[in-house]
N, CA, C and O atoms as a printed pandas DataFrame, in Angstrom:
     atom_number atom_name residue_name chain_id  residue_number  x_coord  y_coord  z_coord
0              1         N          MET        A               1  -19.098    2.541   -4.691
1              2        CA          MET        A               1  -18.225    3.026   -5.742
2              3         C          MET        A               1  -17.108    3.899   -5.160
3              4         O          MET        A               1  -16.058    4.056   -5.783
4              5         N          GLY        A               2  -17.326    4.461   -3.982
5              6        CA          GLY        A               2  -16.320    5.302   -3.354
6              7         C          GLY        A               2  -15.030    4.557   -3.041
7              8         O          GLY        A               2  -13.936    5.085   -3.238
8              9         N          ARG        A               3  -15.164    3.324   -2.551
9             10        CA          ARG        A               3  -13.960    2.533   -2.247
10            11         C          ARG        A               3  -13.162    2.260   -3.515
11            12         O          ARG        A               3  -11.932    2.305   -3.514
12            13         N          TYR        A               4  -13.874    1.981   -4.583
13            14        CA          TYR        A               4  -13.215    1.691   -5.850
14            15         C          TYR        A               4  -12.490    2.926   -6.374
15            16         O          TYR        A               4  -11.350    2.834   -6.830
16            17         N          ALA        A               5  -13.146    4.076   -6.309
17            18        CA          ALA        A               5  -12.514    5.329   -6.757
18            19         C          ALA        A               5  -11.271    5.623   -5.927
19            20         O          ALA        A               5  -10.246    6.044   -6.463
20            21         N          ARG        A               6  -11.361    5.402   -4.620
21            22        CA          ARG        A               6  -10.217    5.641   -3.733
22            23         C          ARG        A               6   -9.025    4.754   -4.096
23            24         O          ARG        A               6   -7.883    5.214   -4.107
24            25         N          ILE        A               7   -9.292    3.491   -4.388
25            26        CA          ILE        A               7   -8.211    2.568   -4.767
26            27         C          ILE        A               7   -7.564    3.018   -6.072
27            28         O          ILE        A               7   -6.340    2.979   -6.197
28            29         N          ILE        A               8   -8.362    3.442   -7.038
29            30        CA          ILE        A               8   -7.799    3.891   -8.313
30            31         C          ILE        A               8   -6.925    5.128   -8.101
31            32         O          ILE        A               8   -5.849    5.236   -8.689
32            33         N          ILE        A               9   -7.382    6.054   -7.270
33            34        CA          ILE        A               9   -6.582    7.246   -6.980
34            35         C          ILE        A               9   -5.261    6.851   -6.324
35            36         O          ILE        A               9   -4.209    7.392   -6.662
36            37         N          ARG        A              10   -5.318    5.925   -5.402
37            38        CA          ARG        A              10   -4.083    5.461   -4.747
38            39         C          ARG        A              10   -3.152    4.781   -5.744
39            40         O          ARG        A              10   -1.936    4.966   -5.688
40            41         N          LEU        A              11   -3.716    4.000   -6.651
41            42        CA          LEU        A              11   -2.892    3.368   -7.685
42            43         C          LEU        A              11   -2.249    4.414   -8.587
43            44         O          LEU        A              11   -1.085    4.279   -8.964
44            45         N          VAL        A              12   -3.003    5.457   -8.934
45            46        CA          VAL        A              12   -2.451    6.548   -9.748
46            47         C          VAL        A              12   -1.294    7.205   -9.017
47            48         O          VAL        A              12   -0.243    7.449   -9.610
48            49         N          ASN        A              13   -1.477    7.496   -7.724
49            50        CA          ASN        A              13   -0.436    8.173   -6.952
50            51         C          ASN        A              13    0.804    7.315   -6.744
51            52         O          ASN        A              13    1.904    7.839   -6.569
52            53         N          THR        A              14    0.627    6.000   -6.764
53            54        CA          THR        A              14    1.752    5.093   -6.521
54            55         C          THR        A              14    2.400    4.608   -7.812
55            56         O          THR        A              14    3.627    4.590   -7.919
56            57         N          TYR        A              15    1.590    4.216   -8.791
57            58        CA          TYR        A              15    2.106    3.584  -10.003
58            59         C          TYR        A              15    1.814    4.371  -11.281
59            60         O          TYR        A              15    2.084    3.880  -12.377
60            61         N          GLY        A              16    1.272    5.573  -11.160
61            62        CA          GLY        A              16    0.834    6.326  -12.325
62            63         C          GLY        A              16    1.967    6.882  -13.170
63            64         O          GLY        A              16    2.953    7.403  -12.650
64            65         N          VAL        A              17    1.808    6.761  -14.478
65            66        CA          VAL        A              17    2.735    7.308  -15.456
66            67         C          VAL        A              17    1.914    8.156  -16.420
67            68         O          VAL        A              17    1.019    7.655  -17.101
68            69         N          GLN        A              18    2.229    9.446  -16.468
69            70        CA          GLN        A              18    1.480   10.345  -17.345
70            71         C          GLN        A              18    1.773   10.008  -18.796
71            72         O          GLN        A              18    2.931    9.902  -19.200
72            73         N          GLU        A              19    0.712    9.841  -19.577
73            74        CA          GLU        A              19    0.818    9.573  -21.001
74            75         C          GLU        A              19   -0.161   10.474  -21.733
75            76         O          GLU        A              19   -0.959   11.173  -21.109
76            77         N          GLU        A              20   -0.099   10.455  -23.028
77            78        CA          GLU        A              20   -0.984   11.300  -23.823
78            79         C          GLU        A              20   -2.457   10.977  -23.575
79            80         O          GLU        A              20   -3.293   11.877  -23.502
80            81         N          ALA        A              21   -2.762    9.705  -23.449
81            82        CA          ALA        A              21   -4.149    9.270  -23.274
82            83         C          ALA        A              21   -4.679    9.499  -21.862
83            84         O          ALA        A              21   -5.893    9.507  -21.658
84            85         N          GLY        A              22   -3.807    9.683  -20.898
85            86        CA          GLY        A              22   -4.196    9.839  -19.499
86            87         C          GLY        A              22   -3.081    9.336  -18.619
87            88         O          GLY        A              22   -1.917    9.336  -19.019
88            89         N          VAL        A              23   -3.429    8.905  -17.417
89            90        CA          VAL        A              23   -2.438    8.352  -16.498
90            91         C          VAL        A              23   -2.561    6.836  -16.534
91            92         O          VAL        A              23   -3.612    6.279  -16.217
92            93         N          ARG        A              24   -1.477    6.177  -16.922
93            94        CA          ARG        A              24   -1.460    4.707  -16.994
94            95         C          ARG        A              24   -0.898    4.169  -15.690
95            96         O          ARG        A              24    0.145    4.616  -15.212
96            97         N          ILE        A              25   -1.611    3.197  -15.123
97            98        CA          ILE        A              25   -1.103    2.486  -13.953
98            99         C          ILE        A              25   -0.069    1.497  -14.470
99           100         O          ILE        A              25   -0.402    0.612  -15.258
100          101         N          SER        A              26    1.181    1.634  -14.038
101          102        CA          SER        A              26    2.274    0.841  -14.601
102          103         C          SER        A              26    2.273   -0.610  -14.122
103          104         O          SER        A              26    3.174   -1.370  -14.474
104          105         N          ARG        A              27    1.311   -0.994  -13.352
105          106        CA          ARG        A              27    1.165   -2.365  -12.866
106          107         C          ARG        A              27   -0.063   -2.974  -13.532
107          108         O          ARG        A              27   -1.155   -2.410  -13.461
108          109         N          LYS        A              28    0.113   -4.118  -14.176
109          110        CA          LYS        A              28   -1.029   -4.780  -14.806
110          111         C          LYS        A              28   -1.980   -5.287  -13.722
111          112         O          LYS        A              28   -1.560   -5.864  -12.719
112          113         N          LEU        A              29   -3.263   -5.054  -13.951
113          114        CA          LEU        A              29   -4.280   -5.434  -12.976
114          115         C          LEU        A              29   -5.415   -6.181  -13.656
115          116         O          LEU        A              29   -5.785   -5.878  -14.790
116          117         N          THR        A              30   -5.955   -7.148  -12.956
117          118        CA          THR        A              30   -7.154   -7.833  -13.421
118          119         C          THR        A              30   -8.329   -7.354  -12.578
119          120         O          THR        A              30   -8.139   -6.722  -11.539
120          121         N          ASN        A              31   -9.519   -7.652  -13.021
121          122        CA          ASN        A              31  -10.696   -7.313  -12.229
122          123         C          ASN        A              31  -10.670   -8.028  -10.884
123          124         O          ASN        A              31  -11.142   -7.489   -9.883
124          125         N          THR        A              32  -10.125   -9.224  -10.857
125          126        CA          THR        A              32   -9.993   -9.971   -9.609
126          127         C          THR        A              32   -9.043   -9.254   -8.655
127          128         O          THR        A              32   -9.316   -9.171   -7.458
128          129         N          ASP        A              33   -7.928   -8.735   -9.173
129          130        CA          ASP        A              33   -6.995   -7.972   -8.339
130          131         C          ASP        A              33   -7.702   -6.778   -7.701
131          132         O          ASP        A              33   -7.567   -6.531   -6.502
132          133         N          LEU        A              34   -8.454   -6.045   -8.514
133          134        CA          LEU        A              34   -9.161   -4.869   -8.015
134          135         C          LEU        A              34  -10.221   -5.265   -6.993
135          136         O          LEU        A              34  -10.397   -4.579   -5.985
136          137         N          ALA        A              35  -10.924   -6.358   -7.242
137          138        CA          ALA        A              35  -11.942   -6.832   -6.302
138          139         C          ALA        A              35  -11.303   -7.188   -4.963
139          140         O          ALA        A              35  -11.850   -6.861   -3.910
140          141         N          ASP        A              36  -10.162   -7.847   -4.996
141          142        CA          ASP        A              36   -9.454   -8.201   -3.765
142          143         C          ASP        A              36   -9.007   -6.954   -3.002
143          144         O          ASP        A              36   -9.048   -6.934   -1.771
144          145         N          MET        A              37   -8.585   -5.924   -3.715
145          146        CA          MET        A              37   -8.104   -4.697   -3.069
146          147         C          MET        A              37   -9.201   -3.972   -2.308
147          148         O          MET        A              37   -8.939   -3.365   -1.269
148          149         N          ILE        A              38  -10.437   -4.030   -2.818
149          150        CA          ILE        A              38  -11.513   -3.291   -2.155
150          151         C          ILE        A              38  -12.466   -4.193   -1.383
151          152         O          ILE        A              38  -13.410   -3.708   -0.759
152          153         N          GLY        A              39  -12.229   -5.494   -1.420
153          154        CA          GLY        A              39  -13.082   -6.418   -0.691
154          155         C          GLY        A              39  -14.470   -6.540   -1.290
155          156         O          GLY        A              39  -15.472   -6.578   -0.576
156          157         N          ALA        A              40  -14.510   -6.599   -2.604
157          158        CA          ALA        A              40  -15.792   -6.709   -3.311
158          159         C          ALA        A              40  -15.749   -7.922   -4.224
159          160         O          ALA        A              40  -14.699   -8.535   -4.417
160          161         N          THR        A              41  -16.892   -8.255   -4.776
161          162        CA          THR        A              41  -16.939   -9.360   -5.722
162          163         C          THR        A              41  -16.451   -8.884   -7.088
163          164         O          THR        A              41  -16.462   -7.690   -7.389
164          165         N          GLN        A              42  -16.035   -9.819   -7.882
165          166        CA          GLN        A              42  -15.585   -9.494   -9.232
166          167         C          GLN        A              42  -16.739   -8.916  -10.052
167          168         O          GLN        A              42  -16.525   -8.034  -10.884
168          169         N          GLU        A              43  -17.939   -9.396   -9.826
169          170        CA          GLU        A              43  -19.104   -8.887  -10.541
170          171         C          GLU        A              43  -19.349   -7.416  -10.211
171          172         O          GLU        A              43  -19.696   -6.631  -11.093
172          173         N          SER        A              44  -19.168   -7.043   -8.944
173          174        CA          SER        A              44  -19.324   -5.636   -8.544
174          175         C          SER        A              44  -18.304   -4.766   -9.241
175          176         O          SER        A              44  -18.626   -3.681   -9.726
176          177         N          VAL        A              45  -17.075   -5.240   -9.290
177          178        CA          VAL        A              45  -16.013   -4.486   -9.954
178          179         C          VAL        A              45  -16.321   -4.349  -11.439
179          180         O          VAL        A              45  -16.114   -3.283  -12.018
180          181         N          ASN        A              46  -16.812   -5.412  -12.058
181          182        CA          ASN        A              46  -17.178   -5.349  -13.475
182          183         C          ASN        A              46  -18.221   -4.269  -13.728
183          184         O          ASN        A              46  -18.119   -3.518  -14.698
184          185         N          ARG        A              47  -19.235   -4.189  -12.847
185          186        CA          ARG        A              47  -20.282   -3.164  -12.994
186          187         C          ARG        A              47  -19.693   -1.763  -12.825
187          188         O          ARG        A              47  -20.007   -0.857  -13.597
188          189         N          MET        A              48  -18.838   -1.587  -11.812
189          190        CA          MET        A              48  -18.230   -0.276  -11.584
190          191         C          MET        A              48  -17.332    0.129  -12.750
191          192         O          MET        A              48  -17.325    1.289  -13.163
192          193         N          LEU        A              49  -16.577   -0.830  -13.275
193          194        CA          LEU        A              49  -15.715   -0.546  -14.424
194          195         C          LEU        A              49  -16.551   -0.118  -15.627
195          196         O          LEU        A              49  -16.214    0.844  -16.317
196          197         N          SER        A              50  -17.628   -0.831  -15.869
197          198        CA          SER        A              50  -18.500   -0.490  -17.002
198          199         C          SER        A              50  -19.064    0.912  -16.856
199          200         O          SER        A              50  -19.112    1.672  -17.823
200          201         N          ASP        A              51  -19.489    1.253  -15.652
201          202        CA          ASP        A              51  -20.036    2.582  -15.399
202          203         C          ASP        A              51  -18.980    3.660  -15.626
203          204         O          ASP        A              51  -19.265    4.690  -16.237
204          205         N          MET        A              52  -17.777    3.430  -15.144
205          206        CA          MET        A              52  -16.701    4.418  -15.306
206          207         C          MET        A              52  -16.242    4.519  -16.761
207          208         O          MET        A              52  -15.853    5.593  -17.219
208          209         N          LYS        A              53  -16.287    3.414  -17.474
209          210        CA          LYS        A              53  -15.950    3.462  -18.906
210          211         C          LYS        A              53  -16.986    4.280  -19.673
211          212         O          LYS        A              53  -16.634    5.021  -20.591
212          213         N          LYS        A              54  -18.260    4.151  -19.303
213          214        CA          LYS        A              54  -19.322    4.926  -19.950
214          215         C          LYS        A              54  -19.103    6.422  -19.761
215          216         O          LYS        A              54  -19.409    7.217  -20.650
216          217         N          HIS        A              55  -18.575    6.802  -18.603
217          218        CA          HIS        A              55  -18.305    8.212  -18.311
218          219         C          HIS        A              55  -16.926    8.649  -18.830
219          220         O          HIS        A              55  -16.502    9.780  -18.593
220          221         N          ASN        A              56  -16.230    7.751  -19.538
221          222        CA          ASN        A              56  -14.889    8.021  -20.069
222          223         C          ASN        A              56  -13.906    8.411  -18.964
223          224         O          ASN        A              56  -12.997    9.212  -19.181
224          225         N          THR        A              57  -14.101    7.840  -17.790
225          226        CA          THR        A              57  -13.220    8.095  -16.656
226          227         C          THR        A              57  -11.994    7.207  -16.706
227          228         O          THR        A              57  -10.885    7.647  -16.405
228          229         N          ILE        A              58  -12.196    5.953  -17.086
229          230        CA          ILE        A              58  -11.105    4.987  -17.149
230          231         C          ILE        A              58  -11.190    4.212  -18.452
231          232         O          ILE        A              58  -12.186    4.270  -19.173
232          233         N          ASP        A              59  -10.114    3.484  -18.732
233          234        CA          ASP        A              59  -10.085    2.576  -19.864
234          235         C          ASP        A              59   -9.040    1.513  -19.550
235          236         O          ASP        A              59   -8.185    1.721  -18.689
236          237         N          PHE        A              60   -9.099    0.401  -20.224
237          238        CA          PHE        A              60   -8.078   -0.635  -20.120
238          239         C          PHE        A              60   -7.426   -0.802  -21.476
239          240         O          PHE        A              60   -8.110   -0.939  -22.490
240          241         N          VAL        A              61   -6.086   -0.790  -21.493
241          242        CA          VAL        A              61   -5.328   -1.024  -22.712
242          243         C          VAL        A              61   -4.252   -2.047  -22.378
243          244         O          VAL        A              61   -3.364   -1.781  -21.568
244          245         N          ASP        A              62   -4.334   -3.221  -23.005
245          246        CA          ASP        A              62   -3.363   -4.300  -22.773
246          247         C          ASP        A              62   -3.202   -4.615  -21.284
247          248         O          ASP        A              62   -2.080   -4.755  -20.797
248          249         N          SER        A              63   -4.309   -4.726  -20.568
249          250        CA          SER        A              63   -4.353   -5.034  -19.128
250          251         C          SER        A              63   -3.812   -3.916  -18.244
251          252         O          SER        A              63   -3.605   -4.125  -17.048
252          253         N          TYR        A              64   -3.581   -2.747  -18.803
253          254        CA          TYR        A              64   -3.176   -1.590  -18.008
254          255         C          TYR        A              64   -4.370   -0.669  -17.849
255          256         O          TYR        A              64   -5.082   -0.391  -18.813
256          257         N          LEU        A              65   -4.584   -0.206  -16.652
257          258        CA          LEU        A              65   -5.656    0.731  -16.376
258          259         C          LEU        A              65   -5.195    2.132  -16.761
259          260         O          LEU        A              65   -4.124    2.575  -16.345
260          261         N          ILE        A              66   -6.001    2.822  -17.552
261          262        CA          ILE        A              66   -5.731    4.196  -17.955
262          263         C          ILE        A              66   -6.801    5.063  -17.299
263          264         O          ILE        A              66   -7.996    4.819  -17.463
264          265         N          VAL        A              67   -6.363    6.075  -16.558
265          266        CA          VAL        A              67   -7.289    6.981  -15.893
266          267         C          VAL        A              67   -7.346    8.268  -16.699
267          268         O          VAL        A              67   -6.349    8.977  -16.837
268          269         N          ASN        A              68   -8.522    8.557  -17.227
269          270        CA          ASN        A              68   -8.721    9.743  -18.061
270          271         C          ASN        A              68   -9.208   10.946  -17.275
271          272         O          ASN        A              68   -8.969   12.084  -17.680
272          273         N          ASP        A              69   -9.889   10.716  -16.156
273          274        CA          ASP        A              69  -10.510   11.819  -15.412
274          275         C          ASP        A              69  -10.374   11.578  -13.912
275          276         O          ASP        A              69  -11.252   10.976  -13.294
276          277         N          GLN        A              70   -9.276   12.047  -13.332
277          278        CA          GLN        A              70   -9.059   11.881  -11.900
278          279         C          GLN        A              70  -10.034   12.713  -11.079
279          280         O          GLN        A              70  -10.403   12.319   -9.973
280          281         N          ASN        A              71  -10.451   13.850  -11.602
281          282        CA          ASN        A              71  -11.380   14.707  -10.855
282          283         C          ASN        A              71  -12.717   14.010  -10.619
283          284         O          ASN        A              71  -13.320   14.171   -9.558
284          285         N          TYR        A              72  -13.180   13.243  -11.593
285          286        CA          TYR        A              72  -14.417   12.481  -11.427
286          287         C          TYR        A              72  -14.276   11.501  -10.263
287          288         O          TYR        A              72  -15.187   11.361   -9.448
288          289         N          LEU        A              73  -13.135   10.829  -10.192
289          290        CA          LEU        A              73  -12.885    9.879   -9.101
290          291         C          LEU        A              73  -12.822   10.588   -7.761
291          292         O          LEU        A              73  -13.376   10.106   -6.773
292          293         N          LYS        A              74  -12.142   11.739   -7.722
293          294        CA          LYS        A              74  -12.030   12.499   -6.473
294          295         C          LYS        A              74  -13.377   13.014   -6.005
295          296         O          LYS        A              74  -13.632   13.080   -4.803
296          297         N          ASP        A              75  -14.236   13.378   -6.933
297          298        CA          ASP        A              75  -15.580   13.826   -6.572
298          299         C          ASP        A              75  -16.387   12.692   -5.944
299          300         O          ASP        A              75  -17.163   12.918   -5.015
300          301         N          ILE        A              76  -16.207   11.488   -6.445
301          302        CA          ILE        A              76  -16.948   10.333   -5.923
302          303         C          ILE        A              76  -16.588   10.068   -4.463
303          304         O          ILE        A              76  -17.465    9.817   -3.637
304          305         N          CYS        A              77  -15.307   10.125   -4.153
305          306        CA          CYS        A              77  -14.880    9.759   -2.796
306          307         C          CYS        A              77  -14.595   10.977   -1.918
307          308         O          CYS        A              77  -14.134   10.823   -0.787
308          309         N          HIS        A              78  -14.859   12.171   -2.415
309          310        CA          HIS        A              78  -14.707   13.411   -1.648
310          311         C          HIS        A              78  -13.291   13.580   -1.090
311          312         O          HIS        A              78  -13.107   13.918    0.080
312          313         N          CYS        A              79  -12.299   13.340   -1.946
313          314        CA          CYS        A              79  -10.908   13.492   -1.506
314          315         C          CYS        A              79  -10.169   14.470   -2.414
315          316         O          CYS        A              79   -9.031   14.225   -2.814
316          317         N          GLU        A              80  -10.827   15.577   -2.733
317          318        CA          GLU        A              80  -10.262   16.564   -3.645
318          319         C          GLU        A              80   -8.943   17.129   -3.145
319          320         O          GLU        A              80   -8.072   17.480   -3.941
320          321         N          ASN        A              81   -8.792   17.217   -1.830
321          322        CA          ASN        A              81   -7.608   17.871   -1.256
322          323         C          ASN        A              81   -6.611   16.893   -0.644
323          324         O          ASN        A              81   -5.718   17.305    0.097
324          325         N          SER        A              82   -6.751   15.616   -0.943
325          326        CA          SER        A              82   -5.837   14.626   -0.372
326          327         C          SER        A              82   -4.428   14.801   -0.915
327          328         O          SER        A              82   -4.231   15.070   -2.100
328          329         N          SER        A              83   -3.468   14.646   -0.043
329          330        CA          SER        A              83   -2.066   14.741   -0.440
330          331         C          SER        A              83   -1.637   13.450   -1.133
331          332         O          SER        A              83   -2.000   12.354   -0.704
332          333         N          THR        A              84   -0.865   13.590   -2.205
333          334        CA          THR        A              84   -0.379   12.389   -2.895
334          335         C          THR        A              84    0.632   11.639   -2.045
335          336         O          THR        A              84    0.892   10.463   -2.301
336          337         N          ASP        A              85    1.215   12.293   -1.029
337          338        CA          ASP        A              85    2.142   11.619   -0.139
338          339         C          ASP        A              85    1.412   10.664    0.806
339          340         O          ASP        A              85    1.969    9.651    1.230
340          341         N          ILE        A              86    0.173   10.993    1.128
341          342        CA          ILE        A              86   -0.603   10.188    2.060
342          343         C          ILE        A              86   -1.458    9.159    1.324
343          344         O          ILE        A              86   -1.583    8.019    1.773
344          345         N          CYS        A              87   -2.034    9.546    0.219
345          346        CA          CYS        A              87   -2.980    8.698   -0.512
346          347         C          CYS        A              87   -2.228    7.815   -1.504
347          348         O          CYS        A              87   -2.250    8.063   -2.710
348          349         N          ARG        A              88   -1.562    6.781   -0.983
349          350        CA          ARG        A              88   -0.755    5.871   -1.796
350          351         C          ARG        A              88   -1.035    4.432   -1.374
351          352         O          ARG        A              88   -1.639    4.184   -0.331
352          353         N          MET        A              89   -0.591    3.501   -2.190
353          354        CA          MET        A              89   -0.726    2.075   -1.873
354          355         C          MET        A              89    0.379    1.658   -0.940
355          356         O          MET        A              89    0.450    0.493   -0.548
């Protein structure tokens, strides 16, 4: 799950747009796209997405990923102090 959290953080830092609901990734993504980015199966990504949705960390709206809790993601991958200049796509 750490690789997945890291990719989401990088997407936020690169394509993130702050909105009322959270940070929206301005690039439409499919589960297959995310699986390819982290080198995992689509089924693994589906399980990770479901788990993160249960924790209200992320959501999908019209194929856009919405990140509600970046701190939860940073805790998973232990990158609390990463610079947004370095942690990008």
